[in-house]
Amino acid sequence: MPMLKGKDIVSIKEMKEEEIEAVFRVADEMVPIARGEERSDLLHGYVLASLFFEPSTRTRLSFEAAMQRLGGGVIGFSSSAGTSVEKGETLADTVRMADGYSDVIVVRHPYQGAARLAAEFAEHPVINAGDGAGQHPTQTLLDLYTIKKEMGKIGGLNIGLLGDLKYGRTVHSLAYALARFRANLYFISPDILRMPRHIVREVERYTRPYETSDINEVIGDLDVLYVTRIQKERFPDPAEYRKVAGSYVIDLDLLRRAKDTFIVMHPLPRVNEISPEVDKTKHAKYFVQAFNGVPVRMALLAMVLGVR
Ligand code: NCD
């Protein structure tokens, strides 16, 4: 029985370590197909419903590329404009329809808990592509995959998560997964954007994170720095956003104080938190990371559909 067949991927917490490792093994096999060097019709005849109620570039395009690279079809929308949601249709009804038209559903929504709700109404597997400030499990899979490929391991590394730890869903999923893989965690954020306490408590079952607002204090210790954008759209008060906008800028001066093997990651989009001069350095891994979204999502789609 294929390991993930028929499963919903709503939170990374629900995936076992051996399931995550299995996704990485299948992703490795997918790389030549993701690059377009080999062709595949592994998912020929299958249809993905791609329901994006919130802006996305990488997540949506890499899911759709993943499905099409494997010979599958894609239906869906990239904003609720032009759909019956504008007429007042509920998420539950939209999902029930998509469920009837497809074999697997990917959903991104501004409300936390939306993917869980979708999974309750769909017979087919539902994959969470980001629910408000909640979780973003497929981003975590590609983040872990990238760290493992670039550094050869996850356990024992000193990994800093920097920026908007309060509203950033990528770091909510990632912190938990990194702790489980026994990384040493550093949470670096402005005071008002610290990691929510319920996530810190969960992380503390495995490791004690070091919390600071000063990147200079820890830069020399880190093997990996995961930078995030301040999530402007989630601030209830624009004045609060203005207080913390531009809190951190990763530049060459900072990199000079980092280890030789140090890498910088970012889920993207970036605004100004990584200076473009960093892109050309050997430390910059965010574009490789974005590419890794394709083989990882190919693996996940093939696995929940039960063909791998
Ligand atoms: C992130 C997201 O949507 O949570 N982007 C992504 O999926 N790569 C990060 C962000 O928007 O800052």
mmCIF file of C-alpha atoms in Angstrom, residues 18-296:
data_model
loop_
_atom_site.group_PDB
_atom_site.id
_atom_site.type_symbol
_atom_site.label_atom_id
_atom_site.label_comp_id
_atom_site.label_asym_id
_atom_site.label_seq_id
_atom_site.Cartn_x
_atom_site.Cartn_y
_atom_site.Cartn_z
ATOM 1 C CA GLU A 18 9.431 8.224 7.517
ATOM 2 C CA GLU A 19 6.721 9.715 5.295
ATOM 3 C CA ILE A 20 8.730 12.932 4.933
ATOM 4 C CA GLU A 21 11.874 10.931 4.109
ATOM 5 C CA ALA A 22 9.893 8.951 1.520
ATOM 6 C CA VAL A 23 8.743 12.199 -0.149
ATOM 7 C CA PHE A 24 12.424 13.226 -0.394
ATOM 8 C CA ARG A 25 13.400 9.930 -2.018
ATOM 9 C CA VAL A 26 10.642 10.212 -4.633
ATOM 10 C CA ALA A 27 11.502 13.909 -5.156
ATOM 11 C CA ASP A 28 15.095 12.943 -5.992
ATOM 12 C CA GLU A 29 13.792 10.669 -8.762
ATOM 13 C CA MET A 30 11.584 13.492 -10.060
ATOM 14 C CA VAL A 31 14.401 16.028 -10.533
ATOM 15 C CA PRO A 32 15.207 15.203 -14.204
ATOM 16 C CA ILE A 33 11.495 15.374 -15.065
ATOM 17 C CA ALA A 34 11.127 18.649 -13.144
ATOM 18 C CA ARG A 35 14.032 20.040 -15.170
ATOM 19 C CA GLY A 36 12.418 18.942 -18.435
ATOM 20 C CA GLU A 37 15.289 16.558 -19.224
ATOM 21 C CA GLU A 38 12.997 13.517 -19.110
ATOM 22 C CA ARG A 39 9.278 13.095 -19.922
ATOM 23 C CA SER A 40 6.729 11.256 -17.807
ATOM 24 C CA ASP A 41 3.051 10.337 -17.975
ATOM 25 C CA LEU A 42 2.856 8.955 -14.441
ATOM 26 C CA LEU A 43 -0.262 11.031 -13.668
ATOM 27 C CA HIS A 44 -1.839 10.855 -17.125
ATOM 28 C CA GLY A 45 -5.637 11.079 -16.806
ATOM 29 C CA TYR A 46 -5.566 12.575 -13.308
ATOM 30 C CA VAL A 47 -6.911 16.077 -12.639
ATOM 31 C CA LEU A 48 -5.685 18.553 -10.015
ATOM 32 C CA ALA A 49 -8.059 21.265 -8.775
ATOM 33 C CA SER A 50 -5.957 24.281 -7.868
ATOM 34 C CA LEU A 51 -8.057 26.623 -5.687
ATOM 35 C CA PHE A 52 -6.194 29.811 -4.815
ATOM 36 C CA PHE A 53 -8.252 32.355 -2.883
ATOM 37 C CA GLU A 54 -5.084 34.359 -2.090
ATOM 38 C CA PRO A 55 -2.143 35.631 -4.186
ATOM 39 C CA SER A 56 0.589 33.152 -5.059
ATOM 40 C CA THR A 57 3.346 32.814 -7.625
ATOM 41 C CA ARG A 58 5.651 29.951 -6.668
ATOM 42 C CA THR A 59 3.242 27.696 -4.839
ATOM 43 C CA ARG A 60 0.542 27.758 -7.505
ATOM 44 C CA LEU A 61 2.856 27.632 -10.510
ATOM 45 C CA SER A 62 5.025 24.873 -9.051
ATOM 46 C CA PHE A 63 1.977 22.727 -8.186
ATOM 47 C CA GLU A 64 0.610 23.219 -11.688
ATOM 48 C CA ALA A 65 4.011 22.586 -13.304
ATOM 49 C CA ALA A 66 4.397 19.466 -11.125
ATOM 50 C CA MET A 67 1.053 18.057 -12.258
ATOM 51 C CA GLN A 68 1.661 18.857 -15.927
ATOM 52 C CA ARG A 69 5.237 17.540 -15.931
ATOM 53 C CA LEU A 70 3.735 14.211 -14.843
ATOM 54 C CA GLY A 71 1.158 14.269 -17.642
ATOM 55 C CA GLY A 72 -1.813 15.257 -15.469
ATOM 56 C CA GLY A 73 -4.348 18.031 -16.020
ATOM 57 C CA VAL A 74 -5.083 21.147 -13.978
ATOM 58 C CA ILE A 75 -8.302 23.085 -13.411
ATOM 59 C CA GLY A 76 -8.827 25.948 -11.002
ATOM 60 C CA PHE A 77 -8.513 29.635 -10.307
ATOM 61 C CA SER A 78 -5.898 32.024 -8.980
ATOM 62 C CA SER A 79 -8.264 34.427 -7.222
ATOM 63 C CA SER A 80 -11.889 34.264 -6.179
ATOM 64 C CA ALA A 81 -12.688 37.066 -8.642
ATOM 65 C CA GLY A 82 -14.682 35.558 -11.503
ATOM 66 C CA THR A 83 -15.889 32.559 -9.473
ATOM 67 C CA SER A 84 -19.179 31.950 -7.660
ATOM 68 C CA VAL A 85 -17.420 32.922 -4.426
ATOM 69 C CA GLU A 86 -18.237 36.471 -5.543
ATOM 70 C CA LYS A 87 -21.907 35.485 -5.500
ATOM 71 C CA GLY A 88 -21.547 34.331 -1.907
ATOM 72 C CA GLU A 89 -20.831 30.621 -2.389
ATOM 73 C CA THR A 90 -19.334 29.049 0.722
ATOM 74 C CA LEU A 91 -15.901 27.417 0.779
ATOM 75 C CA ALA A 92 -17.581 24.108 1.601
ATOM 76 C CA ASP A 93 -19.717 24.233 -1.552
ATOM 77 C CA THR A 94 -16.836 25.342 -3.782
ATOM 78 C CA VAL A 95 -14.759 22.455 -2.454
ATOM 79 C CA ARG A 96 -17.590 19.937 -2.959
ATOM 80 C CA MET A 97 -17.792 21.004 -6.606
ATOM 81 C CA ALA A 98 -14.043 20.821 -7.172
ATOM 82 C CA ASP A 99 -14.055 17.402 -5.512
ATOM 83 C CA GLY A 100 -16.466 16.162 -8.150
ATOM 84 C CA TYR A 101 -14.322 17.478 -10.993
ATOM 85 C CA SER A 102 -10.875 16.308 -9.857
ATOM 86 C CA ASP A 103 -8.746 13.667 -8.103
ATOM 87 C CA VAL A 104 -6.774 15.934 -5.746
ATOM 88 C CA ILE A 105 -7.361 19.460 -4.449
ATOM 89 C CA VAL A 106 -4.801 22.112 -3.552
ATOM 90 C CA VAL A 107 -6.223 25.037 -1.608
ATOM 91 C CA ARG A 108 -4.811 28.378 -0.460
ATOM 92 C CA HIS A 109 -7.049 30.643 1.591
ATOM 93 C CA PRO A 110 -6.697 33.772 3.753
ATOM 94 C CA TYR A 111 -8.435 32.145 6.735
ATOM 95 C CA GLN A 112 -6.632 29.893 9.174
ATOM 96 C CA GLY A 113 -8.360 26.517 9.279
ATOM 97 C CA ALA A 114 -9.710 26.750 5.703
ATOM 98 C CA ALA A 115 -7.734 23.730 4.461
ATOM 99 C CA ARG A 116 -8.954 21.619 7.380
ATOM 100 C CA LEU A 117 -12.526 22.569 6.527
ATOM 101 C CA ALA A 118 -11.945 21.758 2.851
ATOM 102 C CA ALA A 119 -10.567 18.337 3.820
ATOM 103 C CA GLU A 120 -13.737 17.600 5.763
ATOM 104 C CA PHE A 121 -15.911 18.274 2.736
ATOM 105 C CA ALA A 122 -13.786 16.576 0.061
ATOM 106 C CA GLU A 123 -13.539 12.848 -0.586
ATOM 107 C CA HIS A 124 -10.287 13.287 -2.490
ATOM 108 C CA PRO A 125 -7.005 14.317 -0.853
ATOM 109 C CA VAL A 126 -6.726 18.007 0.072
ATOM 110 C CA ILE A 127 -3.312 19.669 0.199
ATOM 111 C CA ASN A 128 -2.954 22.893 2.187
ATOM 112 C CA ALA A 129 -1.077 25.522 0.166
ATOM 113 C CA GLY A 130 -1.254 28.050 3.021
ATOM 114 C CA ASP A 131 -4.166 28.941 5.324
ATOM 115 C CA GLY A 132 -3.875 32.524 6.600
ATOM 116 C CA ALA A 133 -1.234 32.726 9.320
ATOM 117 C CA GLY A 134 -1.728 29.002 9.981
ATOM 118 C CA GLN A 135 0.362 26.371 8.221
ATOM 119 C CA HIS A 136 2.138 25.806 4.891
ATOM 120 C CA PRO A 137 3.192 22.143 4.935
ATOM 121 C CA THR A 138 4.362 21.764 1.319
ATOM 122 C CA GLN A 139 6.646 24.775 1.733
ATOM 123 C CA THR A 140 8.098 23.014 4.776
ATOM 124 C CA LEU A 141 8.712 19.854 2.763
ATOM 125 C CA LEU A 142 10.668 21.776 0.140
ATOM 126 C CA ASP A 143 12.502 23.765 2.821
ATOM 127 C CA LEU A 144 13.586 20.579 4.612
ATOM 128 C CA TYR A 145 14.510 18.984 1.280
ATOM 129 C CA THR A 146 16.661 22.003 0.401
ATOM 130 C CA ILE A 147 18.465 21.998 3.757
ATOM 131 C CA LYS A 148 19.140 18.280 3.491
ATOM 132 C CA LYS A 149 20.464 18.556 -0.048
ATOM 133 C CA GLU A 150 22.619 21.600 0.611
ATOM 134 C CA MET A 151 23.958 20.675 4.054
ATOM 135 C CA GLY A 152 23.763 16.860 3.921
ATOM 136 C CA LYS A 153 21.679 16.688 7.116
ATOM 137 C CA ILE A 154 19.188 18.567 9.299
ATOM 138 C CA GLY A 155 19.799 17.243 12.814
ATOM 139 C CA GLY A 156 22.477 19.122 14.752
ATOM 140 C CA LEU A 157 22.497 22.191 12.475
ATOM 141 C CA ASN A 158 22.084 25.674 13.956
ATOM 142 C CA ILE A 159 19.127 27.137 12.092
ATOM 143 C CA GLY A 160 17.864 30.700 12.478
ATOM 144 C CA LEU A 161 14.321 31.726 11.516
ATOM 145 C CA LEU A 162 14.244 35.486 11.016
ATOM 146 C CA GLY A 163 11.608 38.153 10.407
ATOM 147 C CA ASP A 164 7.875 37.811 10.902
ATOM 148 C CA LEU A 165 7.578 34.801 13.173
ATOM 149 C CA LYS A 166 4.139 35.884 14.371
ATOM 150 C CA TYR A 167 2.195 35.939 11.106
ATOM 151 C CA GLY A 168 4.495 33.879 8.856
ATOM 152 C CA ARG A 169 2.876 30.521 8.170
ATOM 153 C CA THR A 170 6.021 29.094 6.545
ATOM 154 C CA VAL A 171 7.953 29.416 9.802
ATOM 155 C CA HIS A 172 5.069 28.041 11.867
ATOM 156 C CA SER A 173 5.232 24.761 9.958
ATOM 157 C CA LEU A 174 9.001 24.774 9.596
ATOM 158 C CA ALA A 175 9.863 25.434 13.264
ATOM 159 C CA TYR A 176 7.921 22.384 14.340
ATOM 160 C CA ALA A 177 9.437 20.134 11.657
ATOM 161 C CA LEU A 178 13.019 21.310 12.298
ATOM 162 C CA ALA A 179 12.619 20.653 16.004
ATOM 163 C CA ARG A 180 11.454 17.126 15.260
ATOM 164 C CA PHE A 181 14.491 16.588 13.036
ATOM 165 C CA ARG A 182 16.641 17.743 15.982
ATOM 166 C CA ALA A 183 17.997 21.026 14.603
ATOM 167 C CA ASN A 184 19.048 23.724 17.092
ATOM 168 C CA LEU A 185 16.691 26.668 16.641
ATOM 169 C CA TYR A 186 17.229 30.422 16.857
ATOM 170 C CA PHE A 187 14.143 32.658 16.571
ATOM 171 C CA ILE A 188 15.124 36.173 15.469
ATOM 172 C CA SER A 189 12.345 38.772 15.239
ATOM 173 C CA PRO A 190 11.192 42.192 16.394
ATOM 174 C CA ASP A 191 9.588 41.947 19.837
ATOM 175 C CA ILE A 192 6.046 42.371 18.510
ATOM 176 C CA LEU A 193 6.548 39.604 15.910
ATOM 177 C CA ARG A 194 7.841 36.805 18.155
ATOM 178 C CA MET A 195 6.933 33.181 17.494
ATOM 179 C CA PRO A 196 3.472 32.418 18.968
ATOM 180 C CA ARG A 197 3.804 30.816 22.411
ATOM 181 C CA HIS A 198 1.813 27.714 21.472
ATOM 182 C CA ILE A 199 4.375 26.916 18.758
ATOM 183 C CA VAL A 200 7.297 27.594 21.112
ATOM 184 C CA ARG A 201 5.764 25.152 23.591
ATOM 185 C CA GLU A 202 5.460 22.458 20.913
ATOM 186 C CA VAL A 203 9.030 23.042 19.735
ATOM 187 C CA GLU A 204 10.234 22.769 23.337
ATOM 188 C CA ARG A 205 9.232 19.123 23.409
ATOM 189 C CA TYR A 206 12.366 18.540 21.287
ATOM 190 C CA THR A 207 14.692 21.518 21.731
ATOM 191 C CA ARG A 208 14.923 24.869 23.520
ATOM 192 C CA PRO A 209 14.905 27.690 20.927
ATOM 193 C CA TYR A 210 17.095 30.738 21.516
ATOM 194 C CA GLU A 211 15.072 33.940 21.036
ATOM 195 C CA THR A 212 16.543 37.344 20.204
ATOM 196 C CA SER A 213 15.764 40.451 18.178
ATOM 197 C CA ASP A 214 19.426 40.944 17.182
ATOM 198 C CA ILE A 215 20.775 38.993 14.199
ATOM 199 C CA ASN A 216 24.313 40.285 14.889
ATOM 200 C CA GLU A 217 24.376 38.394 18.151
ATOM 201 C CA VAL A 218 23.916 34.970 16.497
ATOM 202 C CA ILE A 219 25.090 35.272 12.868
ATOM 203 C CA GLY A 220 28.459 33.609 13.564
ATOM 204 C CA ASP A 221 26.805 30.522 15.096
ATOM 205 C CA LEU A 222 24.369 29.779 12.286
ATOM 206 C CA ASP A 223 24.561 27.134 9.556
ATOM 207 C CA VAL A 224 21.280 28.212 7.940
ATOM 208 C CA LEU A 225 19.366 31.500 8.076
ATOM 209 C CA TYR A 226 15.728 31.315 6.920
ATOM 210 C CA VAL A 227 14.595 34.865 6.175
ATOM 211 C CA THR A 228 10.911 35.824 5.935
ATOM 212 C CA ARG A 229 8.961 38.813 4.699
ATOM 213 C CA ILE A 230 7.046 40.938 7.215
ATOM 214 C CA GLN A 231 3.473 39.828 6.401
ATOM 215 C CA LYS A 232 2.003 43.286 5.788
ATOM 216 C CA GLU A 233 -1.424 41.944 4.760
ATOM 217 C CA ARG A 234 -1.969 40.229 8.134
ATOM 218 C CA PHE A 235 -1.447 43.301 10.341
ATOM 219 C CA PRO A 236 -4.709 44.557 11.835
ATOM 220 C CA ASP A 237 -3.131 48.044 12.149
ATOM 221 C CA PRO A 238 -0.963 49.608 9.377
ATOM 222 C CA ALA A 239 0.812 51.760 11.989
ATOM 223 C CA GLU A 240 2.096 48.572 13.653
ATOM 224 C CA TYR A 241 3.425 47.391 10.294
ATOM 225 C CA ARG A 242 5.282 50.643 9.734
ATOM 226 C CA LYS A 243 7.060 50.197 13.081
ATOM 227 C CA VAL A 244 8.664 46.933 11.987
ATOM 228 C CA ALA A 245 8.927 47.259 8.183
ATOM 229 C CA GLY A 246 12.583 47.083 7.202
ATOM 230 C CA SER A 247 13.683 45.679 10.581
ATOM 231 C CA TYR A 248 16.272 43.410 8.955
ATOM 232 C CA VAL A 249 18.310 43.602 5.774
ATOM 233 C CA ILE A 250 20.674 40.712 5.039
ATOM 234 C CA ASP A 251 23.660 42.196 3.197
ATOM 235 C CA LEU A 252 27.296 41.432 2.372
ATOM 236 C CA ASP A 253 28.491 43.072 5.559
ATOM 237 C CA LEU A 254 26.470 40.620 7.638
ATOM 238 C CA LEU A 255 27.591 37.638 5.522
ATOM 239 C CA ARG A 256 31.244 38.469 6.217
ATOM 240 C CA ARG A 257 30.620 37.457 9.819
ATOM 241 C CA ALA A 258 28.958 34.128 8.916
ATOM 242 C CA LYS A 259 30.513 30.658 8.603
ATOM 243 C CA ASP A 260 32.048 29.777 5.243
ATOM 244 C CA THR A 261 29.450 27.034 4.666
ATOM 245 C CA PHE A 262 26.525 29.205 5.825
ATOM 246 C CA ILE A 263 23.404 29.347 3.587
ATOM 247 C CA VAL A 264 20.567 31.890 3.301
ATOM 248 C CA MET A 265 17.048 30.696 2.460
ATOM 249 C CA HIS A 266 13.758 32.556 1.907
ATOM 250 C CA PRO A 267 10.337 31.184 0.860
ATOM 251 C CA LEU A 268 9.967 34.293 -1.363
ATOM 252 C CA PRO A 269 8.571 36.770 -2.309
ATOM 253 C CA ARG A 270 11.156 39.055 -0.723
ATOM 254 C CA VAL A 271 10.562 42.767 -0.375
ATOM 255 C CA ASN A 272 13.822 44.278 0.876
ATOM 256 C CA GLU A 273 14.931 41.875 3.602
ATOM 257 C CA ILE A 274 17.687 40.337 1.454
ATOM 258 C CA SER A 275 19.817 42.795 -0.458
ATOM 259 C CA PRO A 276 20.166 41.801 -4.175
ATOM 260 C CA GLU A 277 23.986 41.845 -3.814
ATOM 261 C CA VAL A 278 23.621 38.629 -1.778
ATOM 262 C CA ASP A 279 22.129 36.771 -4.779
ATOM 263 C CA LYS A 280 25.506 36.285 -6.439
ATOM 264 C CA THR A 281 27.215 34.823 -3.361
ATOM 265 C CA LYS A 282 27.632 31.095 -2.716
ATOM 266 C CA HIS A 283 25.486 31.539 0.398
ATOM 267 C CA ALA A 284 22.272 32.381 -1.509
ATOM 268 C CA LYS A 285 20.033 29.320 -1.872
ATOM 269 C CA TYR A 286 16.558 30.847 -2.247
ATOM 270 C CA PHE A 287 16.278 30.328 -5.999
ATOM 271 C CA VAL A 288 17.390 26.693 -5.741
ATOM 272 C CA GLN A 289 14.867 26.366 -2.922
ATOM 273 C CA ALA A 290 12.079 27.719 -5.162
ATOM 274 C CA PHE A 291 12.997 25.224 -7.910
ATOM 275 C CA ASN A 292 12.933 22.365 -5.381
ATOM 276 C CA GLY A 293 9.214 23.087 -4.976
ATOM 277 C CA VAL A 294 8.593 21.333 -8.286
ATOM 278 C CA PRO A 295 10.140 17.860 -7.623
ATOM 279 C CA VAL A 296 8.851 17.880 -4.042
#
